[in-house]
XYZ file of N, CA and C in Angstrom:
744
model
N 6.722 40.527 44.943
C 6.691 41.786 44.214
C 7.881 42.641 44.642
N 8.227 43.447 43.825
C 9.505 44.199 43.879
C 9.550 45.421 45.145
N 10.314 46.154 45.434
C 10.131 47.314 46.232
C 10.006 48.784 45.246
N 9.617 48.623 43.969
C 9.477 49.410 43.040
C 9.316 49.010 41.661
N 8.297 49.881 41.031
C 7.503 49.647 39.561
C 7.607 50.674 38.513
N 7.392 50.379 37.886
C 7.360 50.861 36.416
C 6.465 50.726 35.288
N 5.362 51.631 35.618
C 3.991 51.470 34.533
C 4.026 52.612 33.504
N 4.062 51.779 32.459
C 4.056 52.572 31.248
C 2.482 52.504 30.771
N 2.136 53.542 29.852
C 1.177 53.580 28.807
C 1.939 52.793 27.896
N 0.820 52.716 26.692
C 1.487 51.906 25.619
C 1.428 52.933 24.076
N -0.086 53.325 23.658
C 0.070 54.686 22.289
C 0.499 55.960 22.800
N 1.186 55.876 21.722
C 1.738 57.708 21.797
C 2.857 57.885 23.017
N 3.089 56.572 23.672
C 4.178 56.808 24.918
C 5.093 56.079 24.542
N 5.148 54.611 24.480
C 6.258 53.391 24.022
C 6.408 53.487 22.025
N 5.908 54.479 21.520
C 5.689 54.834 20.160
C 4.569 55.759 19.845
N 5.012 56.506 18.632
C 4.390 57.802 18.545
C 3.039 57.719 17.540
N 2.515 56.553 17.441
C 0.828 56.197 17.376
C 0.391 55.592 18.017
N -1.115 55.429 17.910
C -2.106 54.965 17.821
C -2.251 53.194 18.146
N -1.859 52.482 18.564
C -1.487 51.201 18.152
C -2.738 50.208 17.320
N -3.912 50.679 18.046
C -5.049 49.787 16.977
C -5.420 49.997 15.868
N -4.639 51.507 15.210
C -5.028 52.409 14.656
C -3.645 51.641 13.166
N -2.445 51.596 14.183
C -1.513 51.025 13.049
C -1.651 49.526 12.733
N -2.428 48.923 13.596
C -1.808 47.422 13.748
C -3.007 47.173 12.472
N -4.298 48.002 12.609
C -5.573 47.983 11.468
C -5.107 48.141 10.182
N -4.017 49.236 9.921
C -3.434 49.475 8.735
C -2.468 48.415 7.861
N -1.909 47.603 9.217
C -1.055 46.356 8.726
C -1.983 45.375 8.229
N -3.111 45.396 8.842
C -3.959 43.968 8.439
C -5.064 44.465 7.065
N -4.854 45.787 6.769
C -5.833 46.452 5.466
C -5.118 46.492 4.701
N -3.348 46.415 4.493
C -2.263 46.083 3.495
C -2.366 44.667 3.221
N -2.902 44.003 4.151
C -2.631 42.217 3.577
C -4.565 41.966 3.236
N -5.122 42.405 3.285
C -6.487 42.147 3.283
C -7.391 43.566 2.710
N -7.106 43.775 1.633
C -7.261 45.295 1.512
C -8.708 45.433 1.494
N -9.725 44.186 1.586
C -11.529 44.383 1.127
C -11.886 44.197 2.511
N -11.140 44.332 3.842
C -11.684 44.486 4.733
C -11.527 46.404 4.861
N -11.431 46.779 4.190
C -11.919 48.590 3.951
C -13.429 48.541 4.183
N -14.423 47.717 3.817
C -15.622 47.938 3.619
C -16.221 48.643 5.345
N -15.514 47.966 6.501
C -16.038 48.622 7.487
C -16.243 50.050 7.249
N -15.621 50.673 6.812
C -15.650 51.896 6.956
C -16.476 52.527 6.720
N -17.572 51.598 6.015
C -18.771 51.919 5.286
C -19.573 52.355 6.432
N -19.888 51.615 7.395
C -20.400 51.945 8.545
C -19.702 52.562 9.439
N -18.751 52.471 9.616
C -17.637 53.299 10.805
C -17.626 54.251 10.563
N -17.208 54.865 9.618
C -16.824 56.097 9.093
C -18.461 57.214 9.872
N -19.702 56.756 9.049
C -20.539 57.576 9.246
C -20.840 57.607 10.860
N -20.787 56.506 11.650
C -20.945 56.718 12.765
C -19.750 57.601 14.178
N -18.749 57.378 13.193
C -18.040 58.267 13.845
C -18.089 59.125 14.565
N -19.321 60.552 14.232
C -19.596 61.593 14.534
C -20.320 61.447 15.574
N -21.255 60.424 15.778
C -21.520 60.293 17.242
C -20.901 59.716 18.084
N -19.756 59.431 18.025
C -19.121 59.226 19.330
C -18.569 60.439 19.686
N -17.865 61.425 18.690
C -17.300 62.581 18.829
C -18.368 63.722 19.443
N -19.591 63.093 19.679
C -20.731 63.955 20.437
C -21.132 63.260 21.436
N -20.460 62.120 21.941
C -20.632 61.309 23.131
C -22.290 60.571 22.962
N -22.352 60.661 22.254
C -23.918 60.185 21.343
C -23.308 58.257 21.748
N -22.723 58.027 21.276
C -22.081 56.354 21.256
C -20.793 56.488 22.271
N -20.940 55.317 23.123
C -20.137 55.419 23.906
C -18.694 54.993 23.559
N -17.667 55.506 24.160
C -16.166 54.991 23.594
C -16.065 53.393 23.663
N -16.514 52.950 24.425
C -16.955 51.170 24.241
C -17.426 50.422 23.248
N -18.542 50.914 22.774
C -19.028 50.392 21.662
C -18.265 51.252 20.442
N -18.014 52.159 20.416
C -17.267 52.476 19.098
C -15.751 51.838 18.934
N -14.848 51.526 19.997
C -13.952 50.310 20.162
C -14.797 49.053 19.332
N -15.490 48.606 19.795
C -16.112 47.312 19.329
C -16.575 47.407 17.697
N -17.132 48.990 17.925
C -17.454 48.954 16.197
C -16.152 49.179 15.137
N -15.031 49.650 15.751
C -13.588 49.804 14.746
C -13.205 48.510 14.675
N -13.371 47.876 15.932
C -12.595 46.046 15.407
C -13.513 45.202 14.398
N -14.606 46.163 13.838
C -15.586 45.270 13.228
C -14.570 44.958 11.637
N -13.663 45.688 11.603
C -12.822 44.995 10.432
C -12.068 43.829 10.574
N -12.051 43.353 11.357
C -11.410 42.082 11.716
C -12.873 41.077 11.652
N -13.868 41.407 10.990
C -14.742 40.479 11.020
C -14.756 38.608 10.485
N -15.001 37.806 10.994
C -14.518 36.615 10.413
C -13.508 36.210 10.687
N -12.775 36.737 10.597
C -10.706 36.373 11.234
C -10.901 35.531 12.094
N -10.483 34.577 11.889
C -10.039 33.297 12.334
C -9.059 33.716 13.965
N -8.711 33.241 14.785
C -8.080 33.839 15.929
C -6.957 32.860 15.435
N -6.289 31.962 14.817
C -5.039 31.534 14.087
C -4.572 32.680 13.360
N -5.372 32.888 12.483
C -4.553 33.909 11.511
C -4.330 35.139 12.059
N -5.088 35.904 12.871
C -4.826 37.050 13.764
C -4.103 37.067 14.594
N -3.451 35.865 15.336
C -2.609 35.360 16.135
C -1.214 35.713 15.221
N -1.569 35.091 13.780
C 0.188 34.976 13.080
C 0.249 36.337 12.769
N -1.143 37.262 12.245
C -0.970 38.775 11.845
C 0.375 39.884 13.199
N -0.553 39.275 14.485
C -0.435 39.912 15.619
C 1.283 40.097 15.435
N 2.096 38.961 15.434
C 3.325 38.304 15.540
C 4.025 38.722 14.248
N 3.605 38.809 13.206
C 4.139 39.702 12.288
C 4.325 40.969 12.002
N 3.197 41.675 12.615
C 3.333 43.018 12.992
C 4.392 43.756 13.830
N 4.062 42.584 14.934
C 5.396 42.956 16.221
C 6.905 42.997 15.700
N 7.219 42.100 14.480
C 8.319 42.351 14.510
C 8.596 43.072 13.147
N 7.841 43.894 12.530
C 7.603 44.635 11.110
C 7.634 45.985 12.168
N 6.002 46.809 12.080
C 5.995 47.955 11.682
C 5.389 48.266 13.061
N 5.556 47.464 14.352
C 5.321 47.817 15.410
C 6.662 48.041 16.339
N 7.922 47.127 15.796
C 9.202 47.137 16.557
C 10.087 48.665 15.898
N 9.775 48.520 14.628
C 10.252 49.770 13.752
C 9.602 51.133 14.457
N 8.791 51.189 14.974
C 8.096 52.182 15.575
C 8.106 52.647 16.456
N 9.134 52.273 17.372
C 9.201 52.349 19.035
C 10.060 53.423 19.237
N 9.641 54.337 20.098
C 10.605 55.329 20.621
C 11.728 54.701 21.335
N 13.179 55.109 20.932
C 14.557 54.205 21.163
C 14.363 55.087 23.112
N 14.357 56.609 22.961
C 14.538 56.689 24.332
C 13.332 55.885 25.276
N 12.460 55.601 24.916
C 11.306 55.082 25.949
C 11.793 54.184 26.327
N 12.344 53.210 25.275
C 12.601 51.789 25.746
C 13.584 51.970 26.221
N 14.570 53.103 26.320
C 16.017 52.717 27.038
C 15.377 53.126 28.736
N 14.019 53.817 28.825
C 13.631 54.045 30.268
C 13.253 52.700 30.822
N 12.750 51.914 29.921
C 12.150 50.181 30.243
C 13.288 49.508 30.908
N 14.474 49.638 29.826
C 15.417 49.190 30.175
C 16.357 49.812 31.705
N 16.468 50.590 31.633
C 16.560 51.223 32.706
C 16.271 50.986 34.046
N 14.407 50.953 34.157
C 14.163 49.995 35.380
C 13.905 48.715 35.448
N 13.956 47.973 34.261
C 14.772 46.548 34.388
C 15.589 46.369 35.045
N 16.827 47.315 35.040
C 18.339 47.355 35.907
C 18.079 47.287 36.906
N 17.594 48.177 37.283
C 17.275 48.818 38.942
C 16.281 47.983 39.464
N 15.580 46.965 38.601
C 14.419 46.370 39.480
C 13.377 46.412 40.146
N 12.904 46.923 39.369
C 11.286 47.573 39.461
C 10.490 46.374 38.367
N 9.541 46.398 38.792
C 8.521 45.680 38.437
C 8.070 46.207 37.241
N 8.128 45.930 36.359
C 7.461 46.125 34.668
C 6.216 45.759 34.458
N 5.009 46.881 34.418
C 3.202 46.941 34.324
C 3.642 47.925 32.792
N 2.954 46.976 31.756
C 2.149 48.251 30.594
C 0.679 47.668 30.743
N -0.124 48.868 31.006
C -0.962 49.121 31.699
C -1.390 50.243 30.503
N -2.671 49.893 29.536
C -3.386 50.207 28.528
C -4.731 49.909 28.163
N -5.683 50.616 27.409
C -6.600 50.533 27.211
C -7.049 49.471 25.726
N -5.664 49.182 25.070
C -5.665 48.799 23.956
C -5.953 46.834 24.309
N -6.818 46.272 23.633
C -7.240 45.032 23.285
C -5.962 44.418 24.218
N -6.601 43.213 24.725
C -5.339 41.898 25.315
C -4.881 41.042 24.431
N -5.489 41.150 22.900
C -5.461 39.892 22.127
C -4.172 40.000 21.184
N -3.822 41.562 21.195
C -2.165 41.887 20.631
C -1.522 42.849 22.488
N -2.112 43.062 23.275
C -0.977 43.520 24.212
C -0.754 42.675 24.970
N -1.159 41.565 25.305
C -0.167 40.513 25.366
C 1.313 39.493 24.737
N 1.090 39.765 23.638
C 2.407 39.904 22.880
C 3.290 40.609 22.697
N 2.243 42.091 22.787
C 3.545 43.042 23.034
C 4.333 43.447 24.231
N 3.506 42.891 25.117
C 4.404 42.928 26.540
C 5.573 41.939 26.936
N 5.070 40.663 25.990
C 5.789 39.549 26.023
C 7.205 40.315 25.009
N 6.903 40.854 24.438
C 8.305 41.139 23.512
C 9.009 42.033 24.122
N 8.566 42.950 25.052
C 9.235 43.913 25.761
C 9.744 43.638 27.299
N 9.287 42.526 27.391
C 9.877 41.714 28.944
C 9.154 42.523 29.931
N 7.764 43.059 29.739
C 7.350 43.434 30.793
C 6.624 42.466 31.895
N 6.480 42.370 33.203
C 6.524 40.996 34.002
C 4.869 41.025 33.847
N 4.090 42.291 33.856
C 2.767 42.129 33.906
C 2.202 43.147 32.867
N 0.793 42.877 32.652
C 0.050 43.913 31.334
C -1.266 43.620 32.051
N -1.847 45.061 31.909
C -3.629 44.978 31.930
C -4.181 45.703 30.635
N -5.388 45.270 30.237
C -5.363 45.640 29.345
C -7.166 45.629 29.013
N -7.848 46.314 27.800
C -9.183 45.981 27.370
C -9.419 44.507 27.174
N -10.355 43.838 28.021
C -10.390 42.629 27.588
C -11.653 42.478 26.678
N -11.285 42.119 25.380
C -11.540 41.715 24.352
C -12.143 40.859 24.059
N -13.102 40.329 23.769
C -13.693 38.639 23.578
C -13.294 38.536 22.230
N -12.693 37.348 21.356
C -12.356 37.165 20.140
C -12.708 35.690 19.648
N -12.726 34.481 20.271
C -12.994 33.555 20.354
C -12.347 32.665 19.387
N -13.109 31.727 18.881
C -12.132 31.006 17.418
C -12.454 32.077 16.304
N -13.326 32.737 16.273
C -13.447 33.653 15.442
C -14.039 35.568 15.455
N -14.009 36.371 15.119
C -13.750 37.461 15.191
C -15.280 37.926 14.831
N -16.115 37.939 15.974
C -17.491 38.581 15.808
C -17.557 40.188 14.883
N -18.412 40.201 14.551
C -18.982 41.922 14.153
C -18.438 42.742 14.782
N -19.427 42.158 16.582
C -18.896 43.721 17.066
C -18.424 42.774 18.482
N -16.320 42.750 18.349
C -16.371 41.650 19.823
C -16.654 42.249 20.727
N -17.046 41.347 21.663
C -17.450 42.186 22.991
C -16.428 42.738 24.171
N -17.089 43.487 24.881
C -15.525 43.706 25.807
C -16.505 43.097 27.471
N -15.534 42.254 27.945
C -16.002 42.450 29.459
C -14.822 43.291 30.496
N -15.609 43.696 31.055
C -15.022 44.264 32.296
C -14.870 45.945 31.840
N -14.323 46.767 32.149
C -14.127 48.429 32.294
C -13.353 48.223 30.766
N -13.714 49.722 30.563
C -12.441 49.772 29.054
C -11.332 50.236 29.877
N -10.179 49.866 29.917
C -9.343 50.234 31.125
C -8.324 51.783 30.057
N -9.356 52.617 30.832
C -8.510 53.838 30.859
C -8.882 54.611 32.081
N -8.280 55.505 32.520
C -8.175 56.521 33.600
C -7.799 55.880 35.017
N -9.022 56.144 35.621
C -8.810 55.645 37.129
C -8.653 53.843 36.825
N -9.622 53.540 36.010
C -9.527 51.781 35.743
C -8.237 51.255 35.857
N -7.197 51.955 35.398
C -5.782 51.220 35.415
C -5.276 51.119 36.915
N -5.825 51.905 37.671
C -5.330 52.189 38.303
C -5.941 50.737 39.559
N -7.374 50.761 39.638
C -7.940 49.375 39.896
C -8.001 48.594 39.506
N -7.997 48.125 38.081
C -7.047 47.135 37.540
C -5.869 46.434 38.154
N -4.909 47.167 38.403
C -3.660 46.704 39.600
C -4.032 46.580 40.565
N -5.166 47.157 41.566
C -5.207 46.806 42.989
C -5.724 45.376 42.876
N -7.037 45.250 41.758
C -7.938 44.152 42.052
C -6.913 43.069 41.517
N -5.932 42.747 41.348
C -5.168 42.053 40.855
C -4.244 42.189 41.624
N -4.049 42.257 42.507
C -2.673 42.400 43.864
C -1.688 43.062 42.908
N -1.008 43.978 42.051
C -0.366 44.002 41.215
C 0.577 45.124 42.339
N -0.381 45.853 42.995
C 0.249 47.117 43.829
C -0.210 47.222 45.086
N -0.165 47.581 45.890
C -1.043 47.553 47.127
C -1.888 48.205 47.302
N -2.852 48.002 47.732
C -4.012 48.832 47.795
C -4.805 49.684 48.843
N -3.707 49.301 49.764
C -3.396 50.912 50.429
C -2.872 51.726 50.497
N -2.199 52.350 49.476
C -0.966 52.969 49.136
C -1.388 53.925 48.156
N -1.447 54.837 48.209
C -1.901 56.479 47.500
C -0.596 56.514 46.374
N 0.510 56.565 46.949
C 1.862 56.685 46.301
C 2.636 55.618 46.345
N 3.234 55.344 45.084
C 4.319 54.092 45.391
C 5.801 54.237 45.375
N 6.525 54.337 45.986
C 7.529 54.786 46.333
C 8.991 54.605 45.674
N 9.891 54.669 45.136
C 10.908 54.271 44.296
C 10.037 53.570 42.632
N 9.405 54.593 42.795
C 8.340 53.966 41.309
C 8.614 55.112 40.320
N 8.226 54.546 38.856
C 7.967 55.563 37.502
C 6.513 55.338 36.743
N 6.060 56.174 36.166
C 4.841 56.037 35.342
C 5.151 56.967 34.223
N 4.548 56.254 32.965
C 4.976 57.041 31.922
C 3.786 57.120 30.863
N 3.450 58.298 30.162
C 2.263 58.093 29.789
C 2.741 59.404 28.905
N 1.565 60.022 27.742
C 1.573 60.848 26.814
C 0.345 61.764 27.647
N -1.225 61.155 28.131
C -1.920 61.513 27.758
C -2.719 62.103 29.396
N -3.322 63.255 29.293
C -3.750 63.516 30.476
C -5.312 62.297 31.114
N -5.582 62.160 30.236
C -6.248 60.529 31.214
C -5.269 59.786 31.824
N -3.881 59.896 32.133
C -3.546 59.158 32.449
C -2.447 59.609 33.830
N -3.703 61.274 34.001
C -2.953 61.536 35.686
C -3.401 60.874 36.649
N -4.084 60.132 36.803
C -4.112 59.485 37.904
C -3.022 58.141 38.054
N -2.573 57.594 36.894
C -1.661 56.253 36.306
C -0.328 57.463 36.737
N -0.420 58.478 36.756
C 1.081 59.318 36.673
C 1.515 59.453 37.786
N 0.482 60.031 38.964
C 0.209 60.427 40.051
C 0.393 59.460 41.329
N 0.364 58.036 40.778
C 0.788 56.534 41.552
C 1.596 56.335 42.246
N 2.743 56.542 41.008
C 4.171 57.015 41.020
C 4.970 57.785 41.819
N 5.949 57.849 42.306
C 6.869 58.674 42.704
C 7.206 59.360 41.801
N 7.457 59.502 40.533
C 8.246 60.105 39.563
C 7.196 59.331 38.318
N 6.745 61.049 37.762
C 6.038 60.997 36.331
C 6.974 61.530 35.479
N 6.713 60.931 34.578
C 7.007 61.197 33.287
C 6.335 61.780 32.110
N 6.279 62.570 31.306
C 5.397 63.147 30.448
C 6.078 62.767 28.746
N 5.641 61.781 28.132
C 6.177 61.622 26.673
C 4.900 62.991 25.433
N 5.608 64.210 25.575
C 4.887 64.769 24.142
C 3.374 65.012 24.847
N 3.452 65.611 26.340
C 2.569 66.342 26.972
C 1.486 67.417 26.192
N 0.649 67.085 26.185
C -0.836 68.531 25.752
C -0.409 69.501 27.019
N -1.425 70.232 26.620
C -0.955 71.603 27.106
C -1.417 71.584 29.222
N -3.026 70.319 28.899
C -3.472 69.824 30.339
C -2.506 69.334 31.114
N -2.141 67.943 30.498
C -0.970 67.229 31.145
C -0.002 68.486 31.671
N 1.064 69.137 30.695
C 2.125 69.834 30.563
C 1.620 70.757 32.414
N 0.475 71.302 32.182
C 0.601 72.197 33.215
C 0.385 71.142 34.662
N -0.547 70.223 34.504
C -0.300 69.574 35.828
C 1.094 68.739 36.029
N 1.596 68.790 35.419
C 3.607 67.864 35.344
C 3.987 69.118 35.864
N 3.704 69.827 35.507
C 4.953 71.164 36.158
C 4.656 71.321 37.321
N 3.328 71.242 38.048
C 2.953 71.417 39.576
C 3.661 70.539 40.225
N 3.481 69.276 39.527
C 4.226 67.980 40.029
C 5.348 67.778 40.004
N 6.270 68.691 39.113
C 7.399 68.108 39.195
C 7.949 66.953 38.216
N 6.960 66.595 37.347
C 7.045 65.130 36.366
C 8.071 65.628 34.942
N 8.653 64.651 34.489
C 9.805 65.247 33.613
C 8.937 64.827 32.110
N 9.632 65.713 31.162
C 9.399 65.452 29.664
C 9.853 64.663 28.918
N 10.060 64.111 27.990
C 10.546 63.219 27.132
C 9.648 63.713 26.057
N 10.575 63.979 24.618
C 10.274 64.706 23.815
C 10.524 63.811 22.228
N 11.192 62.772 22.256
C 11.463 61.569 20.814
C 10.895 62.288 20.152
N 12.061 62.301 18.834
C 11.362 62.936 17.506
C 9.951 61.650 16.855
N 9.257 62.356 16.571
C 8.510 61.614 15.673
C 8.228 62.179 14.011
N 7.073 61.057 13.534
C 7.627 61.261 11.757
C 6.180 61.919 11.516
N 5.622 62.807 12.156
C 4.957 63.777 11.882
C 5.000 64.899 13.267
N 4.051 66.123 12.553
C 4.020 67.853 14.075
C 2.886 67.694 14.589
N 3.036 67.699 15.472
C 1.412 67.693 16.611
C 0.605 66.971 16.956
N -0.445 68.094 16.962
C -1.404 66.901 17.096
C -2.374 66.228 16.040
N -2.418 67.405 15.186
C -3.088 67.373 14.059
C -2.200 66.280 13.538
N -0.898 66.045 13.589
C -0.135 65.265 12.522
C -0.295 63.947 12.859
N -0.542 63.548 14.388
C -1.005 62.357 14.818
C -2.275 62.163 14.444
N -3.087 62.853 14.225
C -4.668 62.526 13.808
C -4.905 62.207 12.854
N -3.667 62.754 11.753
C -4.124 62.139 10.210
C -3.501 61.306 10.038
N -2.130 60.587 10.637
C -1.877 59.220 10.955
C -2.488 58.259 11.039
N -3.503 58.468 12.018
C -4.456 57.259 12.708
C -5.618 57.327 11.525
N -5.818 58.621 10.734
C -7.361 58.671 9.892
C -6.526 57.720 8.640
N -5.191 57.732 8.164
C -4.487 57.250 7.361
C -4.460 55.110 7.806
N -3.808 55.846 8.810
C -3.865 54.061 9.257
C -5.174 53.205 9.320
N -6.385 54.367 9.647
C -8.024 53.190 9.416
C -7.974 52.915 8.311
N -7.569 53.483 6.679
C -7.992 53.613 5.443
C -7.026 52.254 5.132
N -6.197 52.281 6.211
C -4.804 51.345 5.144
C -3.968 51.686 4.318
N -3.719 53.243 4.191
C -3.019 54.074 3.079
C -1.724 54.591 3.496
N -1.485 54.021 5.336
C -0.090 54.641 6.326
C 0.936 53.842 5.501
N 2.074 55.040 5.036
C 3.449 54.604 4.976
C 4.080 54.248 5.878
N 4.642 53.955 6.446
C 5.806 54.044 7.786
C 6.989 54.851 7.169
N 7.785 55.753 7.754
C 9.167 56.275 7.642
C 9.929 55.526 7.434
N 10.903 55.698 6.171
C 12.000 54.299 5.784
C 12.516 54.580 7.568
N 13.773 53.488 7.737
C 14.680 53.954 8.649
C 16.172 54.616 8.002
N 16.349 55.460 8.902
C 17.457 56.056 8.074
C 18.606 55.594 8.297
């Protein structure tokens, strides 16, 4: 292992959505009668937004549009996406930070809550050396509701995720000649690892604990304002109705 790392988030940090949120919209453009989830998703929605359903099972109930999918054809979807409307999407400065401690030699972790069954490809395309991620059950074929084993890896999870996996040491509070990069305040403790945080398009939580800390901004234009503008993105991308921004 290196004498320094580099853990990124993966939505809203390495690109300015949602990723299950867009990658759903790519596979409702080629399959447009898998909309019907929504029949059920949609109404249940509101209890997760009341903590009524846990963020686990409502993960499991959004992939219920991938029902039936063959793990071949989701495999070739996955791989078409990556190089369509997931590579088109990438913040140019993020990746020049990837690139960056590539140079310098730090160890490359994207370290996300999003499914293993596409962030393993996408780590593979970005040369990152390691990925943790939601592990997903998908099998030869794409249950109702797949199951997840192990933690949904967000917050502190990422953070044991890497220990229980020798990834970092696990006596070590701080890691030293290190970066962490993230959007989202679940992800001060993933920030806090680090020697040097980074804040991509900070809330107002994050924003004030980065300034105690010392953690820098990164600001990439994106193709909508706020937060609201990211929310109707992702409500756009469940429906299958997301444009992407030509490139200019």
């Amino acid at each position: 292992m290196s004498d320094g790392y580099a853990l990124f988030d993966l939505d809203h940090t390495l690109l300015p959505y949602d990723t299950q949120a867009l990658f759903c919209n790519f596979v409702l453009k080629k399959e447009g009668w898998r909309r019907v989830y929504l029949l059920w998703y949609l109404p249940l929605l509101p209890l997760a937004g009341l903590k009524i359903l846990s963020l686990r099972f409502t993960k499991r109930l959004f992939f219920s549009y991938l029902f039936g999918m063959s793990r071949d054809r989701l495999d070739k979807y996955v791989a078409e996406f990556l190089k369509t409307d997931f590579d088109s999407s990438l913040y140019p400065e993020v990746v020049a930070e990837l690139e960056r401690n590539r140079a310098e030699g730090r160890t490359l972790i994207l370290n996300s809550a999003s499914p293993e069954f596409y962030l393993g490809p996408i780590a593979k395309k970005l040369g990152f050396d390691f990925y943790l991620g939601t592990d997903m059950g998908i099998g030869k074929t794409v249950s109702f509701l797949p199951p997840i084993s192990g933690p949904n890896n967000k917050q502190g999870a990422k953070i044991d995720a890497m220990r229980e996996r020798d990834l970092i040491p696990p006596d070590v509070d701080m890691l030293a000649n290190s970066w962490a990069y993230s959007d989202s305040s679940a992800d001060i403790p993933l920030l806090s690892v680090a020697e040097h945080g980074v804040m991509i398009h900070p809330g107002e939580k994050l924003a004030s604990v980065g300034l105690e800390k010392g953690w820098r901004t990164l600001t990439p234009s994106r193709p909508y304002e706020g937060k609201w503008g990211a929310r109707m993105a992702s409500l756009a991308q469940a429906f299958g109705f997301y444009s992407l921004p030509k490139p200019e």
